[in-house]
């Protein structure tokens, strides 16, 4: 996902009681389909707001002292439903044991993320970064409101009051009032106090931020089964839906023979759609059976029929090598052309990545109910604001008449920022006579109609002088565009540059000349955001080339990186830390270590992978991965360690196994029997060290763990084999054998 580079001051304004009543009228039914119990040590999840003491739209306090805090981002396993409310609780001095957390309703004006242009969208490792300061300001404002109310109740100057967790203290008299007492008897000030960053706590004053012992509030409900995912939603009088899509993306139904489908008991509607055929019925089983019995002939005009992935990837590689094919300049520093002409040695290599499926454990699903010109949606969505817009388009209404209930997500990875599964549910609900309709994609539909990570090729040229020092770096990235489909106006405004596809190519290594070009290839296939998106493959090329340069120079890969990062203390720290963790200089029997580093999403992450190789089968085994991560402020260090483990595990999976093949427009894989992902037996030991840098801005963490692990594995294989380079994700055994025999 992309991030704005300019600060957007949307949440720092004071919120009046009147605007709260307007914007939060539906707060009490934000998750109206059932409770989300999950008492933890400390805060807990809840389905509704307690209390009528409302300092602003984010916080309410009940007479029993319960503090309800809104969580604006989607919880998809990254722990954000704990992290963001914790920021408010920190600054308002709430007692964490008294906190309840409610998923915020769809209201971008109030709950939008400044890091995403003010919309409600979870992705891009942007949630903590985007909300960090605004939510702390909300908490600080809430604290001032509480102090003002207490000053009136105690008839003392507000300046004489201070707060401790869950209470206000008047030290001169020894009196104190709990937040519940203030909520029961206090009156909100007529004019809400204004706060600035000067009113925020200093790090030395933090009670919650940086602590390791605060557990995630979503885990208990997930363990005991009471947590509600989109696929769990149950509503009164609900119908079920399924959609038959064409085998080739972009085709439309020409003729529909639905006689056999209508004969299935329980089928209530068969709905022709512009992109397929919808089935509505009383049970999931009936809709699945009827869908399988449909006889549909499809158009044959889609450009995707010419899409064969392995042929196109070779074409992309040739485009990257052909310097006469100009692209869009993504970055330019110094004179790269002259540097290449005058170089003593030029390293020139290609790195490639196949299409990848998101493989969320919860397949796409959504429930919708259409009543007149209003819509209500229950969905595991990363983008409530986008859901409102797309749902409104389906029935011809306005986004303000669409209410979105965001459930827990069984994995997101960018896939659930899309709207196709939302459109399914709303399109069928439009035809159901007012009854809610729940659409659940089969795993086969989920695989074959995904918005895959882009097919891409990278051509990298590095000029070296006689001493092996870098004089120039040229990086050409050949791939389709995500923004051209998802954000066409932004794509146009950027002159045809897709900065999420090229993300990560702009590094902080010190080189005198550096040029990045994006050469778009448009072959009609929808491609989308995938875990770490561009950084996941651009760093593959960059970090492997750094090791190739080290080999040419005869330098140690760790020392070369430290040399190139001599003015980057945070980068040097994570590299030095992870090298110590792995005991980098100690020889291993039949194994080797590889290192890689990435500065991405505002964080610094270095990893070392220990691998072995079966030279007869070509199978790579990753035994252990060490990781050092610096996110600046580490809001929840233990959770951060968990996110690194997730990123590393996903990174190993896409490095060694994951691959989508398309032949003449048709996806060849259909389920996990043909789409290989990492298994428990493949998982290595992982050791993570969080090394925050006090005083630095908070960095993103959700995706920062993925980019380094693939190149670390590739670099370890090169050390193990005396220089055999793997340059094509995934490292399938046959590709490894081919490289060994080359």
CSV table of C-alpha atoms in Angstrom, one decimal, residues 210-577:
chain,number,residue,atom,x,y,z
A,210,UNK,CA,7.2,0.2,25.3
A,211,UNK,CA,6.1,-2.4,27.9
A,212,UNK,CA,6.5,-6.1,27.0
A,213,UNK,CA,3.8,-7.4,29.4
A,214,UNK,CA,0.7,-6.1,27.8
A,215,UNK,CA,-1.0,-8.9,26.0
A,216,UNK,CA,-3.1,-8.6,22.8
A,217,UNK,CA,-6.7,-8.1,23.5
A,218,UNK,CA,-7.9,-10.2,20.5
A,219,UNK,CA,-6.1,-13.4,21.4
A,220,UNK,CA,-8.5,-14.9,24.1
A,221,UNK,CA,-11.5,-14.6,21.8
A,222,UNK,CA,-9.6,-16.2,19.0
A,223,UNK,CA,-8.4,-19.0,21.2
A,224,UNK,CA,-11.9,-19.8,22.7
A,225,UNK,CA,-13.7,-19.4,19.4
A,226,UNK,CA,-15.9,-16.5,20.4
A,227,UNK,CA,-14.2,-14.0,18.1
A,228,UNK,CA,-16.3,-13.0,15.1
A,229,UNK,CA,-14.7,-13.2,11.7
A,230,UNK,CA,-16.6,-12.2,8.5
A,231,UNK,CA,-17.2,-15.8,7.7
A,232,UNK,CA,-18.9,-16.2,11.2
A,233,UNK,CA,-21.6,-13.5,10.7
A,234,UNK,CA,-25.1,-14.8,11.2
A,235,UNK,CA,-28.2,-12.6,10.8
A,236,UNK,CA,-31.9,-13.3,11.0
A,237,UNK,CA,-33.5,-14.5,7.8
A,238,UNK,CA,-30.1,-14.6,6.0
A,239,UNK,CA,-29.6,-16.1,2.6
A,240,UNK,CA,-26.4,-17.4,1.1
A,241,UNK,CA,-24.7,-16.4,-2.2
A,242,UNK,CA,-22.1,-17.7,-4.6
A,243,UNK,CA,-20.8,-16.3,-7.9
A,244,UNK,CA,-19.6,-18.3,-10.9
A,245,UNK,CA,-16.8,-16.3,-12.5
A,246,UNK,CA,-15.2,-16.9,-15.9
A,247,UNK,CA,-12.1,-19.1,-16.2
A,248,UNK,CA,-10.3,-16.1,-17.8
A,249,UNK,CA,-10.5,-12.7,-16.1
A,250,UNK,CA,-12.4,-10.1,-18.0
A,251,UNK,CA,-14.8,-12.4,-19.9
A,252,UNK,CA,-18.6,-12.0,-19.5
A,253,UNK,CA,-21.4,-14.6,-19.7
A,254,UNK,CA,-22.9,-14.9,-23.2
A,255,UNK,CA,-25.5,-17.7,-22.6
A,256,UNK,CA,-26.7,-19.1,-19.3
A,257,UNK,CA,-28.3,-22.5,-19.0
A,258,UNK,CA,-29.6,-22.6,-15.5
A,259,UNK,CA,-32.3,-25.3,-15.7
A,260,UNK,CA,-30.3,-27.8,-13.6
A,261,UNK,CA,-29.3,-25.1,-11.1
A,262,UNK,CA,-32.9,-24.1,-10.5
A,263,UNK,CA,-33.7,-27.8,-9.7
A,264,UNK,CA,-31.5,-27.7,-6.6
A,265,UNK,CA,-33.8,-27.5,-3.5
A,266,UNK,CA,-33.4,-24.2,-1.7
A,267,UNK,CA,-32.3,-22.0,-4.6
A,268,UNK,CA,-34.2,-18.7,-4.5
A,269,UNK,CA,-32.5,-16.5,-7.2
A,270,UNK,CA,-30.1,-16.8,-10.2
A,271,UNK,CA,-28.7,-13.4,-11.0
A,272,UNK,CA,-26.9,-12.6,-14.3
A,273,UNK,CA,-24.0,-10.2,-13.5
A,274,UNK,CA,-21.7,-8.3,-15.8
A,275,UNK,CA,-18.8,-10.4,-14.6
A,276,UNK,CA,-20.4,-13.8,-13.9
A,277,UNK,CA,-23.6,-15.5,-12.6
A,278,UNK,CA,-24.8,-15.2,-9.0
A,279,UNK,CA,-26.7,-17.8,-7.1
A,280,UNK,CA,-28.8,-17.1,-4.0
A,281,UNK,CA,-30.2,-19.9,-1.8
A,282,UNK,CA,-31.2,-21.0,1.7
A,283,UNK,CA,-27.9,-22.9,2.4
A,284,UNK,CA,-24.3,-22.7,1.4
A,285,UNK,CA,-24.5,-26.3,0.2
A,286,UNK,CA,-27.4,-25.5,-2.2
A,287,UNK,CA,-25.6,-22.5,-3.7
A,288,UNK,CA,-22.4,-24.5,-4.2
A,289,UNK,CA,-24.3,-27.3,-5.9
A,290,UNK,CA,-26.3,-25.0,-8.1
A,291,UNK,CA,-23.2,-23.1,-9.1
A,292,UNK,CA,-21.5,-26.3,-10.2
A,293,UNK,CA,-24.5,-27.2,-12.4
A,294,UNK,CA,-24.6,-23.9,-14.3
A,295,UNK,CA,-23.8,-24.2,-17.9
A,296,UNK,CA,-22.3,-20.9,-19.1
A,297,UNK,CA,-20.7,-19.9,-22.4
A,298,UNK,CA,-18.3,-17.0,-22.0
A,299,UNK,CA,-17.0,-14.3,-24.3
A,300,UNK,CA,-13.5,-14.8,-25.7
A,301,UNK,CA,-12.4,-11.2,-26.1
A,302,UNK,CA,-10.4,-10.6,-23.0
A,303,UNK,CA,-6.8,-9.5,-23.4
A,304,UNK,CA,-5.9,-11.9,-20.5
A,305,UNK,CA,-6.3,-14.8,-22.9
A,306,UNK,CA,-2.9,-13.9,-24.2
A,307,UNK,CA,-1.4,-14.0,-20.7
A,308,UNK,CA,1.0,-16.9,-20.1
A,309,UNK,CA,3.1,-16.1,-17.1
A,310,UNK,CA,6.4,-17.8,-17.9
A,311,UNK,CA,6.5,-16.4,-21.4
A,312,UNK,CA,5.6,-12.9,-20.2
A,313,UNK,CA,8.3,-13.0,-17.5
A,314,UNK,CA,10.9,-13.8,-20.1
A,315,UNK,CA,9.6,-10.9,-22.1
A,316,UNK,CA,9.8,-8.6,-19.1
A,317,UNK,CA,13.4,-9.7,-18.6
A,318,UNK,CA,14.2,-8.7,-22.2
A,319,UNK,CA,12.5,-5.4,-21.7
A,320,UNK,CA,14.6,-4.7,-18.6
A,321,UNK,CA,17.8,-5.4,-20.6
A,322,UNK,CA,16.8,-3.2,-23.5
A,323,UNK,CA,18.0,0.2,-22.4
A,324,UNK,CA,16.4,1.8,-25.5
A,325,UNK,CA,13.0,1.1,-23.9
A,326,UNK,CA,12.6,4.1,-21.6
A,327,UNK,CA,10.5,4.0,-18.5
A,328,UNK,CA,9.3,6.5,-15.9
A,329,UNK,CA,12.0,7.9,-13.8
A,330,UNK,CA,11.4,6.9,-10.2
A,331,UNK,CA,14.6,8.3,-8.7
A,332,UNK,CA,17.7,10.0,-10.1
A,333,UNK,CA,20.8,11.1,-8.2
A,334,UNK,CA,24.1,11.9,-9.9
A,335,UNK,CA,25.2,11.0,-13.4
A,336,UNK,CA,24.6,7.3,-13.8
A,337,UNK,CA,25.3,7.2,-17.5
A,338,UNK,CA,28.8,8.6,-17.1
A,339,UNK,CA,29.4,6.4,-14.1
A,340,UNK,CA,28.6,3.3,-16.2
A,341,UNK,CA,30.7,4.4,-19.1
A,342,UNK,CA,33.8,5.1,-16.9
A,343,UNK,CA,33.4,2.0,-14.7
A,344,UNK,CA,36.3,-0.5,-14.6
A,345,UNK,CA,33.8,-3.3,-13.9
A,346,UNK,CA,30.1,-3.4,-14.5
A,347,UNK,CA,27.9,-6.0,-12.7
A,348,UNK,CA,24.8,-6.6,-14.8
A,349,UNK,CA,22.2,-9.0,-13.5
A,350,UNK,CA,18.5,-9.8,-13.7
A,351,UNK,CA,16.2,-10.8,-10.8
A,352,UNK,CA,12.7,-12.1,-11.3
A,353,UNK,CA,9.6,-12.9,-9.3
A,354,UNK,CA,6.6,-15.0,-10.1
A,355,UNK,CA,2.9,-14.2,-9.4
A,356,UNK,CA,1.9,-14.9,-5.8
A,357,UNK,CA,-1.5,-15.7,-4.3
A,358,UNK,CA,-2.4,-14.0,-1.0
A,359,UNK,CA,-3.4,-17.3,0.7
A,360,UNK,CA,-5.5,-15.8,3.5
A,361,UNK,CA,-6.8,-18.6,5.7
A,362,UNK,CA,-10.2,-17.0,5.7
A,363,UNK,CA,-11.3,-16.8,2.0
A,364,UNK,CA,-13.1,-13.8,0.7
A,365,UNK,CA,-16.6,-13.3,2.1
A,366,UNK,CA,-19.0,-10.6,3.0
A,367,UNK,CA,-22.6,-10.1,4.1
A,368,UNK,CA,-24.9,-7.3,2.9
A,369,UNK,CA,-28.4,-6.1,3.3
A,370,UNK,CA,-30.0,-3.6,1.0
A,371,UNK,CA,-33.1,-1.7,2.2
A,372,UNK,CA,-34.2,0.9,-0.2
A,373,UNK,CA,-31.3,3.2,-0.9
A,374,UNK,CA,-29.3,2.1,2.2
A,375,UNK,CA,-26.9,-0.7,2.6
A,376,UNK,CA,-25.3,-2.4,5.6
A,377,UNK,CA,-22.2,-4.6,5.1
A,378,UNK,CA,-20.5,-7.0,7.5
A,379,UNK,CA,-17.1,-7.9,6.2
A,380,UNK,CA,-13.5,-8.7,7.0
A,381,UNK,CA,-12.3,-5.6,5.2
A,382,UNK,CA,-9.1,-3.6,5.3
A,383,UNK,CA,-10.9,-0.7,3.8
A,384,UNK,CA,-14.2,0.5,5.3
A,385,UNK,CA,-14.1,3.7,3.3
A,386,UNK,CA,-13.6,1.9,0.0
A,387,UNK,CA,-16.3,-0.6,1.0
A,388,UNK,CA,-18.8,2.3,1.4
A,389,UNK,CA,-17.9,3.7,-2.0
A,390,UNK,CA,-18.1,0.5,-3.9
A,391,UNK,CA,-21.3,-0.7,-2.2
A,392,UNK,CA,-22.9,2.7,-2.9
A,393,UNK,CA,-22.0,2.4,-6.6
A,394,UNK,CA,-23.7,-1.0,-6.9
A,395,UNK,CA,-27.1,0.3,-5.8
A,396,UNK,CA,-26.8,3.8,-7.0
A,397,UNK,CA,-26.7,5.6,-3.6
A,398,UNK,CA,-24.2,7.7,-1.8
A,399,UNK,CA,-21.4,6.4,0.6
A,400,UNK,CA,-23.0,8.0,3.6
A,401,UNK,CA,-25.9,5.6,3.3
A,402,UNK,CA,-23.6,2.6,3.6
A,403,UNK,CA,-22.8,1.3,7.0
A,404,UNK,CA,-19.8,-1.0,7.3
A,405,UNK,CA,-19.3,-3.4,10.2
A,406,UNK,CA,-15.7,-4.4,10.2
A,407,UNK,CA,-15.1,-7.9,11.6
A,408,UNK,CA,-11.9,-9.7,12.6
A,409,UNK,CA,-9.9,-10.7,9.5
A,410,UNK,CA,-8.6,-14.2,9.0
A,411,UNK,CA,-5.6,-12.7,7.2
A,412,UNK,CA,-5.5,-9.7,4.9
A,413,UNK,CA,-2.1,-9.1,3.3
A,414,UNK,CA,-3.6,-6.4,1.1
A,415,UNK,CA,-6.2,-8.7,-0.5
A,416,UNK,CA,-9.0,-7.6,1.7
A,417,UNK,CA,-8.4,-4.0,0.8
A,418,UNK,CA,-10.1,-5.0,-2.5
A,419,UNK,CA,-13.8,-4.7,-3.1
A,420,UNK,CA,-14.7,-7.6,-5.4
A,421,UNK,CA,-16.1,-9.8,-2.6
A,422,UNK,CA,-18.0,-6.7,-1.3
A,423,UNK,CA,-19.5,-6.1,-4.7
A,424,UNK,CA,-20.6,-9.8,-4.8
A,425,UNK,CA,-22.5,-9.5,-1.6
A,426,UNK,CA,-24.2,-6.2,-2.3
A,427,UNK,CA,-25.1,-7.2,-5.9
A,428,UNK,CA,-26.9,-10.3,-4.7
A,429,UNK,CA,-28.5,-8.5,-1.7
A,430,UNK,CA,-29.9,-6.0,-4.1
A,431,UNK,CA,-31.9,-8.9,-5.7
A,432,UNK,CA,-33.0,-10.7,-2.5
A,433,UNK,CA,-36.0,-8.7,-1.5
A,434,UNK,CA,-34.5,-7.1,1.5
A,435,UNK,CA,-33.0,-10.2,3.1
A,436,UNK,CA,-29.3,-10.2,4.0
A,437,UNK,CA,-27.1,-12.3,1.8
A,438,UNK,CA,-23.8,-13.8,2.8
A,439,UNK,CA,-21.3,-14.7,0.1
A,440,UNK,CA,-18.4,-17.0,0.8
A,441,UNK,CA,-15.8,-17.8,-1.9
A,442,UNK,CA,-14.6,-21.3,-2.2
A,443,UNK,CA,-10.9,-21.8,-1.9
A,444,UNK,CA,-10.7,-22.5,-5.6
A,445,UNK,CA,-12.4,-19.2,-6.4
A,446,UNK,CA,-10.1,-17.5,-3.9
A,447,UNK,CA,-7.0,-18.9,-5.6
A,448,UNK,CA,-8.1,-18.4,-9.3
A,449,UNK,CA,-9.6,-15.0,-8.9
A,450,UNK,CA,-7.0,-13.4,-6.6
A,451,UNK,CA,-5.4,-10.0,-7.2
A,452,UNK,CA,-1.9,-11.5,-7.4
A,453,UNK,CA,1.4,-9.9,-6.5
A,454,UNK,CA,2.9,-8.5,-9.7
A,455,UNK,CA,4.9,-10.6,-12.1
A,456,UNK,CA,8.1,-8.6,-12.3
A,457,UNK,CA,11.7,-8.5,-13.6
A,458,UNK,CA,14.5,-6.3,-12.5
A,459,UNK,CA,17.6,-5.4,-14.4
A,460,UNK,CA,20.4,-4.0,-12.2
A,461,UNK,CA,23.7,-2.5,-13.4
A,462,UNK,CA,26.4,-1.5,-10.9
A,463,UNK,CA,29.5,0.3,-12.0
A,464,UNK,CA,32.7,-0.3,-10.0
A,465,UNK,CA,36.0,1.4,-10.0
A,466,UNK,CA,39.4,-0.3,-10.0
A,467,UNK,CA,39.2,-0.8,-6.2
A,468,UNK,CA,35.7,-2.3,-6.4
A,469,UNK,CA,34.0,0.8,-5.1
A,470,UNK,CA,30.5,1.6,-6.4
A,471,UNK,CA,30.5,4.5,-8.9
A,472,UNK,CA,26.9,4.1,-10.2
A,473,UNK,CA,23.8,2.0,-9.8
A,474,UNK,CA,21.0,1.6,-12.3
A,475,UNK,CA,17.8,-0.3,-11.4
A,476,UNK,CA,15.1,-1.0,-14.0
A,477,UNK,CA,11.8,-2.5,-12.7
A,478,UNK,CA,9.5,-4.1,-15.2
A,479,UNK,CA,6.0,-4.9,-14.1
A,480,UNK,CA,2.3,-4.0,-14.4
A,481,UNK,CA,0.8,-1.3,-12.3
A,482,UNK,CA,-1.4,-1.7,-9.2
A,483,UNK,CA,-2.2,2.0,-9.0
A,484,UNK,CA,-3.4,2.1,-12.7
A,485,UNK,CA,-6.3,0.0,-11.6
A,486,UNK,CA,-6.9,0.9,-7.9
A,487,UNK,CA,-6.0,4.6,-8.0
A,488,UNK,CA,-6.0,5.8,-11.6
A,489,UNK,CA,-6.1,9.5,-10.8
A,490,UNK,CA,-3.1,9.2,-8.6
A,491,UNK,CA,-1.3,7.1,-11.2
A,492,UNK,CA,-2.0,9.8,-13.8
A,493,UNK,CA,-0.9,12.5,-11.4
A,494,UNK,CA,2.4,10.7,-10.8
A,495,UNK,CA,3.1,10.6,-14.5
A,496,UNK,CA,2.6,6.9,-14.9
A,497,UNK,CA,4.8,5.9,-11.9
A,498,UNK,CA,3.6,3.3,-9.5
A,499,UNK,CA,5.6,3.9,-6.3
A,500,UNK,CA,4.2,0.8,-4.6
A,501,UNK,CA,5.5,-1.4,-7.4
A,502,UNK,CA,9.0,0.2,-7.2
A,503,UNK,CA,9.0,0.7,-3.4
A,504,UNK,CA,12.2,-0.3,-1.7
A,505,UNK,CA,14.4,0.3,-4.7
A,506,UNK,CA,15.4,3.7,-3.3
A,507,UNK,CA,17.9,2.6,-0.6
A,508,UNK,CA,20.1,4.4,1.9
A,509,UNK,CA,23.4,2.9,0.8
A,510,UNK,CA,25.9,5.7,0.0
A,511,UNK,CA,26.4,5.6,-3.8
A,512,UNK,CA,27.5,8.6,-5.9
A,513,UNK,CA,25.0,8.0,-8.8
A,514,UNK,CA,21.7,6.1,-8.6
A,515,UNK,CA,18.8,5.9,-11.1
A,516,UNK,CA,15.6,3.9,-10.8
A,517,UNK,CA,13.2,3.4,-13.8
A,518,UNK,CA,9.8,1.9,-13.9
A,519,UNK,CA,8.8,0.3,-17.2
A,520,UNK,CA,5.1,-0.6,-17.0
A,521,UNK,CA,3.8,-3.7,-18.8
A,522,UNK,CA,0.0,-3.8,-19.3
A,523,UNK,CA,-1.3,-7.2,-20.2
A,524,UNK,CA,-4.8,-6.9,-18.7
A,525,UNK,CA,-4.4,-9.0,-15.6
A,526,UNK,CA,-5.5,-7.4,-12.3
A,527,UNK,CA,-2.6,-7.4,-9.9
A,528,UNK,CA,-2.7,-6.1,-6.4
A,529,UNK,CA,-1.1,-5.3,-3.1
A,530,UNK,CA,0.6,-8.2,-1.4
A,531,UNK,CA,2.5,-8.4,1.9
A,532,UNK,CA,5.4,-5.8,1.5
A,533,UNK,CA,4.5,-5.5,-2.2
A,534,UNK,CA,7.5,-4.0,-4.1
A,535,UNK,CA,9.9,-4.0,-1.2
A,536,UNK,CA,9.6,-7.8,-1.1
A,537,UNK,CA,11.2,-8.2,-4.5
A,538,UNK,CA,13.2,-5.0,-5.0
A,539,UNK,CA,15.3,-5.8,-1.9
A,540,UNK,CA,15.8,-9.3,-3.2
A,541,UNK,CA,17.7,-7.8,-6.2
A,542,UNK,CA,19.5,-5.1,-4.2
A,543,UNK,CA,20.7,-7.2,-1.3
A,544,UNK,CA,21.9,-10.1,-3.5
A,545,UNK,CA,23.8,-7.6,-5.7
A,546,UNK,CA,25.4,-6.1,-2.6
A,547,UNK,CA,26.7,-9.6,-1.9
A,548,UNK,CA,27.9,-10.0,-5.5
A,549,UNK,CA,29.8,-6.7,-5.1
A,550,UNK,CA,31.4,-8.0,-1.9
A,551,UNK,CA,32.5,-11.1,-3.7
A,552,UNK,CA,34.1,-9.0,-6.5
A,553,UNK,CA,35.9,-6.8,-3.9
A,554,UNK,CA,36.8,-9.7,-1.7
A,555,UNK,CA,35.0,-8.1,1.2
A,556,UNK,CA,32.9,-9.6,4.0
A,557,UNK,CA,29.2,-8.9,3.2
A,558,UNK,CA,28.6,-7.5,6.7
A,559,UNK,CA,31.6,-5.2,6.5
A,560,UNK,CA,30.6,-3.9,3.0
A,561,UNK,CA,27.2,-3.0,4.2
A,562,UNK,CA,28.6,-1.2,7.2
A,563,UNK,CA,30.9,0.7,4.9
A,564,UNK,CA,28.1,1.7,2.6
A,565,UNK,CA,26.0,2.8,5.6
A,566,UNK,CA,28.7,4.7,7.4
A,567,UNK,CA,26.4,7.7,7.9
A,568,UNK,CA,23.4,5.6,8.9
A,569,UNK,CA,23.7,4.7,12.6
A,570,UNK,CA,20.4,3.0,12.9
A,571,UNK,CA,21.1,0.8,9.9
A,572,UNK,CA,24.6,-0.1,11.2
A,573,UNK,CA,23.1,-0.9,14.6
A,574,UNK,CA,20.7,-3.6,13.3
A,575,UNK,CA,23.4,-5.1,11.1
A,576,UNK,CA,25.9,-5.3,13.8
A,577,UNK,CA,23.3,-6.6,16.2
